[in-house]
PDB file of C-alpha atoms in Angstrom:
ATOM      1  CA  LEU A   1     -25.566  34.328   5.594  1.00 40.00           C
ATOM      2  CA  LYS A   2     -26.448  31.099   7.432  1.00 43.00           C
ATOM      3  CA  ILE A   3     -25.612  29.102   4.314  1.00 41.00           C
ATOM      4  CA  LEU A   4     -22.203  30.768   4.096  1.00 41.00           C
ATOM      5  CA  LYS A   5     -21.480  29.988   7.755  1.00 41.00           C
ATOM      6  CA  VAL A   6     -22.432  26.320   7.222  1.00 39.00           C
ATOM      7  CA  LEU A   7     -20.171  26.250   4.165  1.00 40.00           C
ATOM      8  CA  TYR A   8     -17.279  27.646   6.204  1.00 44.00           C
ATOM      9  CA  LEU A   9     -17.899  25.113   9.000  1.00 42.00           C
ATOM     10  CA  PHE A  10     -17.909  22.320   6.413  1.00 42.00           C
ATOM     11  CA  GLU A  11     -14.693  23.638   4.905  1.00 45.00           C
ATOM     12  CA  ASP A  12     -13.122  23.849   8.373  1.00 45.00           C
ATOM     13  CA  SER A  13     -13.908  20.164   8.986  1.00 42.00           C
ATOM     14  CA  ILE A  14     -12.477  19.253   5.583  1.00 43.00           C
ATOM     15  CA  LYS A  15      -9.410  21.330   6.321  1.00 45.00           C
ATOM     16  CA  ILE A  16      -8.815  19.448   9.593  1.00 43.00           C
ATOM     17  CA  ASN A  17      -9.234  16.011   7.943  1.00 51.00           C
ATOM     18  CA  TYR A  18      -7.186  17.165   4.986  1.00 49.00           C
ATOM     19  CA  MET A  19      -4.293  18.263   7.176  1.00 57.00           C
ATOM     20  CA  ASN A  20      -4.254  14.910   9.010  1.00 66.00           C
ATOM     21  CA  VAL A  21      -3.747  13.036   5.733  1.00 65.00           C
ATOM     22  CA  TYR A  22      -1.818  15.708   3.873  1.00 64.00           C
ATOM     23  CA  ASN A  23       0.865  16.035   6.561  1.00 69.00           C
ATOM     24  CA  GLN A  24       1.738  12.342   6.122  1.00 74.00           C
ATOM     25  CA  ILE A  25       2.173  12.579   2.360  1.00 78.00           C
ATOM     26  CA  PRO A  26       5.710  13.102   1.050  1.00 78.00           C
ATOM     27  CA  LYS A  27       5.968  16.056  -1.347  1.00 79.00           C
ATOM     28  CA  SER A  28       7.276  13.969  -4.244  1.00 83.00           C
ATOM     29  CA  GLY A  29       7.398  10.342  -5.332  1.00 91.00           C
ATOM     30  CA  LYS A  30       5.109   7.570  -6.535  1.00 96.00           C
ATOM     31  CA  PHE A  31       2.258   5.946  -4.647  1.00 96.00           C
ATOM     32  CA  LEU A  32       1.404   2.246  -4.477  1.00 97.00           C
ATOM     33  CA  GLY A  33      -2.192   0.995  -4.457  1.00 97.00           C
ATOM     34  CA  ILE A  34      -3.092  -2.385  -2.956  1.00 96.00           C
ATOM     35  CA  ASP A  35      -6.272  -4.431  -3.466  1.00 94.00           C
ATOM     36  CA  TYR A  36      -5.810  -7.186  -0.883  1.00 94.00           C
ATOM     37  CA  GLY A  37      -7.438 -10.572  -1.374  1.00 88.00           C
ATOM     38  CA  ALA A  38      -7.111 -13.909   0.387  1.00 85.00           C
ATOM     39  CA  LYS A  39      -4.995 -15.429  -2.421  1.00 89.00           C
ATOM     40  CA  LYS A  40      -4.267 -12.566  -4.819  1.00 93.00           C
ATOM     41  CA  VAL A  41      -3.271  -8.946  -4.343  1.00 95.00           C
ATOM     42  CA  GLY A  42      -3.759  -6.359  -7.058  1.00 95.00           C
ATOM     43  CA  ILE A  43      -1.040  -3.720  -7.306  1.00 97.00           C
ATOM     44  CA  ALA A  44      -1.196  -0.289  -8.954  1.00 97.00           C
ATOM     45  CA  ILE A  45       1.326   2.545  -9.149  1.00 98.00           C
ATOM     46  CA  SER A  46       0.881   6.261  -9.664  1.00 97.00           C
ATOM     47  CA  ASP A  47       2.897   8.421 -12.000  1.00 95.00           C
ATOM     48  CA  PRO A  48       5.485  10.648 -10.259  1.00 93.00           C
ATOM     49  CA  LEU A  49       3.158  13.668 -10.505  1.00 91.00           C
ATOM     50  CA  ARG A  50       0.376  11.677  -8.804  1.00 91.00           C
ATOM     51  CA  ILE A  51      -2.201  12.390 -11.460  1.00 92.00           C
ATOM     52  CA  PHE A  52      -2.807   8.890 -12.823  1.00 94.00           C
ATOM     53  CA  ALA A  53      -2.909   5.405 -11.323  1.00 95.00           C
ATOM     54  CA  SER A  54      -2.056   2.451 -13.541  1.00 96.00           C
ATOM     55  CA  PRO A  55      -2.478  -1.287 -12.996  1.00 95.00           C
ATOM     56  CA  TYR A  56       0.939  -2.791 -12.272  1.00 97.00           C
ATOM     57  CA  ASP A  57       0.720  -6.454 -11.274  1.00 95.00           C
ATOM     58  CA  THR A  58      -1.216  -9.109  -9.409  1.00 94.00           C
ATOM     59  CA  ILE A  59       0.672 -11.080  -6.787  1.00 96.00           C
ATOM     60  CA  ILE A  60      -0.484 -14.627  -6.137  1.00 93.00           C
ATOM     61  CA  PHE A  61       0.748 -15.731  -2.732  1.00 91.00           C
ATOM     62  CA  ASN A  62       0.527 -18.600  -0.273  1.00 89.00           C
ATOM     63  CA  SER A  63       2.103 -16.849   2.718  1.00 91.00           C
ATOM     64  CA  GLN A  64       2.096 -13.344   4.144  1.00 90.00           C
ATOM     65  CA  LYS A  65       5.892 -13.400   4.246  1.00 91.00           C
ATOM     66  CA  LYS A  66       6.114 -14.058   0.489  1.00 93.00           C
ATOM     67  CA  LEU A  67       3.543 -11.340  -0.184  1.00 95.00           C
ATOM     68  CA  LEU A  68       5.379  -8.778   1.929  1.00 95.00           C
ATOM     69  CA  LYS A  69       8.675  -9.576   0.194  1.00 95.00           C
ATOM     70  CA  GLU A  70       7.064  -9.102  -3.233  1.00 96.00           C
ATOM     71  CA  ILE A  71       5.525  -5.792  -2.172  1.00 96.00           C
ATOM     72  CA  GLU A  72       8.854  -4.668  -0.713  1.00 96.00           C
ATOM     73  CA  LYS A  73      10.596  -5.408  -4.041  1.00 97.00           C
ATOM     74  CA  ILE A  74       8.065  -3.232  -5.862  1.00 97.00           C
ATOM     75  CA  ILE A  75       8.410  -0.450  -3.282  1.00 97.00           C
ATOM     76  CA  ILE A  76      12.192  -0.417  -3.744  1.00 96.00           C
ATOM     77  CA  ASN A  77      12.249  -0.869  -7.534  1.00 97.00           C
ATOM     78  CA  GLU A  78       9.598   1.796  -8.151  1.00 97.00           C
ATOM     79  CA  SER A  79      10.744   4.256  -5.446  1.00 96.00           C
ATOM     80  CA  ILE A  80       7.372   4.253  -3.703  1.00 97.00           C
ATOM     81  CA  VAL A  81       6.862   6.866  -0.968  1.00 95.00           C
ATOM     82  CA  PHE A  82       3.240   6.271   0.102  1.00 95.00           C
ATOM     83  CA  VAL A  83       0.861   3.294   0.134  1.00 95.00           C
ATOM     84  CA  VAL A  84      -2.917   3.241  -0.317  1.00 94.00           C
ATOM     85  CA  ILE A  85      -4.734   0.077   0.763  1.00 94.00           C
ATOM     86  CA  GLY A  86      -8.309  -0.727  -0.216  1.00 92.00           C
ATOM     87  CA  LEU A  87     -10.540  -1.386   2.784  1.00 89.00           C
ATOM     88  CA  PRO A  88     -13.577  -3.540   1.964  1.00 88.00           C
ATOM     89  CA  ILE A  89     -16.515  -2.167   3.896  1.00 83.00           C
ATOM     90  CA  GLY A  90     -19.899  -3.864   3.608  1.00 78.00           C
ATOM     91  CA  MET A  91     -22.674  -2.251   1.590  1.00 83.00           C
ATOM     92  CA  ASN A  92     -24.384  -1.461   4.908  1.00 84.00           C
ATOM     93  CA  GLY A  93     -21.303   0.521   6.002  1.00 80.00           C
ATOM     94  CA  LYS A  94     -20.226  -2.070   8.564  1.00 84.00           C
ATOM     95  CA  GLU A  95     -17.127  -4.209   8.816  1.00 84.00           C
ATOM     96  CA  THR A  96     -17.175  -7.645   7.222  1.00 83.00           C
ATOM     97  CA  LEU A  97     -14.972 -10.726   7.542  1.00 87.00           C
ATOM     98  CA  GLN A  98     -12.972  -9.405   4.597  1.00 87.00           C
ATOM     99  CA  THR A  99     -12.540  -6.048   6.384  1.00 87.00           C
ATOM    100  CA  LYS A 100     -11.028  -7.887   9.352  1.00 92.00           C
ATOM    101  CA  GLU A 101      -8.659  -9.810   7.054  1.00 92.00           C
ATOM    102  CA  VAL A 102      -7.473  -6.584   5.441  1.00 89.00           C
ATOM    103  CA  ASN A 103      -7.008  -4.953   8.850  1.00 93.00           C
ATOM    104  CA  GLU A 104      -4.881  -7.953   9.917  1.00 94.00           C
ATOM    105  CA  PHE A 105      -2.801  -7.506   6.755  1.00 94.00           C
ATOM    106  CA  ILE A 106      -2.437  -3.784   7.531  1.00 94.00           C
ATOM    107  CA  ASP A 107      -1.179  -4.601  11.048  1.00 94.00           C
ATOM    108  CA  ILE A 108       1.453  -6.946   9.602  1.00 93.00           C
ATOM    109  CA  PHE A 109       2.327  -4.480   6.834  1.00 93.00           C
ATOM    110  CA  LYS A 110       2.901  -1.693   9.399  1.00 91.00           C
ATOM    111  CA  GLN A 111       5.367  -3.889  11.283  1.00 91.00           C
ATOM    112  CA  TYR A 112       7.201  -4.896   8.117  1.00 89.00           C
ATOM    113  CA  ASN A 113       7.241  -1.548   6.335  1.00 89.00           C
ATOM    114  CA  LYS A 114       7.495   1.969   7.745  1.00 89.00           C
ATOM    115  CA  LEU A 115       6.082   3.896   4.761  1.00 92.00           C
ATOM    116  CA  PRO A 116       3.134   6.171   5.492  1.00 90.00           C
ATOM    117  CA  PHE A 117      -0.171   4.781   4.245  1.00 89.00           C
ATOM    118  CA  SER A 118      -3.877   5.414   4.090  1.00 88.00           C
ATOM    119  CA  THR A 119      -6.930   3.266   3.435  1.00 89.00           C
ATOM    120  CA  VAL A 120      -9.704   3.866   0.908  1.00 87.00           C
ATOM    121  CA  ASP A 121     -13.211   2.410   0.877  1.00 81.00           C
ATOM    122  CA  GLU A 122     -13.027  -0.149  -1.909  1.00 80.00           C
ATOM    123  CA  ARG A 123     -16.698  -1.078  -2.201  1.00 73.00           C
ATOM    124  CA  LEU A 124     -17.552  -2.295  -5.700  1.00 68.00           C
ATOM    125  CA  THR A 125     -14.064  -1.679  -7.159  1.00 69.00           C
ATOM    126  CA  SER A 126     -13.890  -5.201  -8.598  1.00 75.00           C
ATOM    127  CA  ILE A 127     -17.204  -4.633 -10.370  1.00 72.00           C
ATOM    128  CA  GLN A 128     -15.953  -1.242 -11.624  1.00 71.00           C
ATOM    129  CA  ALA A 129     -12.774  -2.973 -12.827  1.00 74.00           C
ATOM    130  CA  MET A 130     -14.744  -5.615 -14.758  1.00 71.00           C
ATOM    131  CA  LYS A 131     -16.877  -2.923 -16.379  1.00 77.00           C
ATOM    132  CA  LEU A 132     -13.821  -0.837 -17.276  1.00 72.00           C
ATOM    133  CA  LEU A 133     -12.054  -3.824 -18.836  1.00 68.00           C
ATOM    134  CA  SER A 134     -15.218  -4.862 -20.673  1.00 74.00           C
ATOM    135  CA  ASP A 135     -15.722  -1.327 -22.021  1.00 77.00           C
ATOM    136  CA  GLN A 136     -12.189  -1.497 -23.424  1.00 76.00           C
ATOM    137  CA  GLY A 137     -12.918  -4.819 -25.118  1.00 77.00           C
ATOM    138  CA  ILE A 138     -10.550  -6.733 -22.822  1.00 74.00           C
ATOM    139  CA  LYS A 139     -11.649 -10.275 -22.024  1.00 76.00           C
ATOM    140  CA  TYR A 140     -10.875 -10.571 -18.336  1.00 71.00           C
ATOM    141  CA  SER A 141     -12.519 -13.979 -17.906  1.00 73.00           C
ATOM    142  CA  LYS A 142      -9.329 -15.672 -19.131  1.00 67.00           C
ATOM    143  CA  ASN A 143      -7.056 -13.398 -17.102  1.00 72.00           C
ATOM    144  CA  LYS A 144      -8.728 -12.681 -13.765  1.00 77.00           C
ATOM    145  CA  SER A 145      -5.547 -11.092 -12.408  1.00 74.00           C
ATOM    146  CA  LEU A 146      -6.358  -8.092 -14.617  1.00 80.00           C
ATOM    147  CA  ILE A 147      -9.398  -7.471 -12.430  1.00 81.00           C
ATOM    148  CA  ASP A 148      -7.274  -7.283  -9.272  1.00 87.00           C
ATOM    149  CA  SER A 149      -4.655  -4.892 -10.620  1.00 90.00           C
ATOM    150  CA  THR A 150      -7.350  -2.754 -12.266  1.00 85.00           C
ATOM    151  CA  ALA A 151      -9.277  -2.645  -8.976  1.00 88.00           C
ATOM    152  CA  ALA A 152      -6.040  -1.547  -7.261  1.00 93.00           C
ATOM    153  CA  SER A 153      -5.701   1.262  -9.808  1.00 93.00           C
ATOM    154  CA  ILE A 154      -9.284   2.375  -9.088  1.00 90.00           C
ATOM    155  CA  ILE A 155      -8.512   2.405  -5.345  1.00 92.00           C
ATOM    156  CA  LEU A 156      -5.342   4.415  -5.917  1.00 94.00           C
ATOM    157  CA  GLN A 157      -7.003   6.791  -8.396  1.00 92.00           C
ATOM    158  CA  THR A 158      -9.773   7.456  -5.862  1.00 90.00           C
ATOM    159  CA  PHE A 159      -7.142   8.506  -3.336  1.00 90.00           C
ATOM    160  CA  LEU A 160      -5.209  10.617  -5.838  1.00 91.00           C
ATOM    161  CA  ASP A 161      -8.397  12.404  -6.913  1.00 87.00           C
ATOM    162  CA  SER A 162      -9.287  13.026  -3.256  1.00 82.00           C
ATOM    163  CA  ILE A 163      -5.975  14.586  -2.292  1.00 81.00           C
ATOM    164  CA  ASN A 164      -5.911  16.683  -5.454  1.00 74.00           C
ATOM    165  CA  TRP A 165      -9.472  17.860  -4.784  1.00 72.00           C
ATOM    166  CA  LEU A 166      -8.576  18.664  -1.174  1.00 66.00           C
ATOM    167  CA  LEU A 167      -5.562  20.649  -2.353  1.00 66.00           C
ATOM    168  CA  ILE A 168      -7.877  22.751  -4.514  1.00 64.00           C
ATOM    169  CA  ILE A 169     -10.153  23.310  -1.502  1.00 62.00           C
ATOM    170  CA  LYS A 170      -7.178  24.292   0.644  1.00 63.00           C
ATOM    171  CA  LEU A 171      -5.998  26.798  -1.931  1.00 62.00           C
ATOM    172  CA  SER A 172      -9.469  28.239  -2.428  1.00 66.00           C
ATOM    173  CA  TYR A 173     -10.135  28.281   1.339  1.00 60.00           C
ATOM    174  CA  GLN A 174      -7.197  30.611   1.784  1.00 61.00           C
ATOM    175  CA  SER A 175      -8.818  33.115  -0.574  1.00 60.00           C
ATOM    176  CA  TYR A 176     -12.208  33.232   1.247  1.00 56.00           C
ATOM    177  CA  PRO A 177     -12.907  36.190   3.536  1.00 58.00           C
ATOM    178  CA  GLN A 178     -12.983  35.245   7.218  1.00 56.00           C
ATOM    179  CA  PHE A 179     -16.075  36.040   9.328  1.00 52.00           C
TER     180      PHE A 179
END
């Protein structure tokens, strides 16, 4: 019985966190994934059903203003309703210089664009992207921008999988007996 009570407490905490994110998410439309870097930004887009994330583009920029304009074009052209931004957290779980740079970008992005957004821990996504491309026989060494857009798709897919998993928990939570 103690195990069941712990499970219910855990599910209650998930339900609270889930509702905070879920309430921000529009019921239909595509999501945009961003892997922010100092000179290049990987972009990914979800399908309209939000099942799959696909690499879309890599934006090479020399000013934040140019970057924001390019992102805005994609948001309009692709009818994006929600944005997911990769947040680089150090392997020790602490903020790094790169984390601060991404947070500065997020602050600027929030002023420039009013779409709802969320962040996702992006630790090791570039390494995952290289492995994924290598496994597919794609030579990324000559086209490094593939790494950035693939990393963005991993970031976005992580978020999509999370919200879909949380939806399953929400639906199953409603069927549990209450104590």
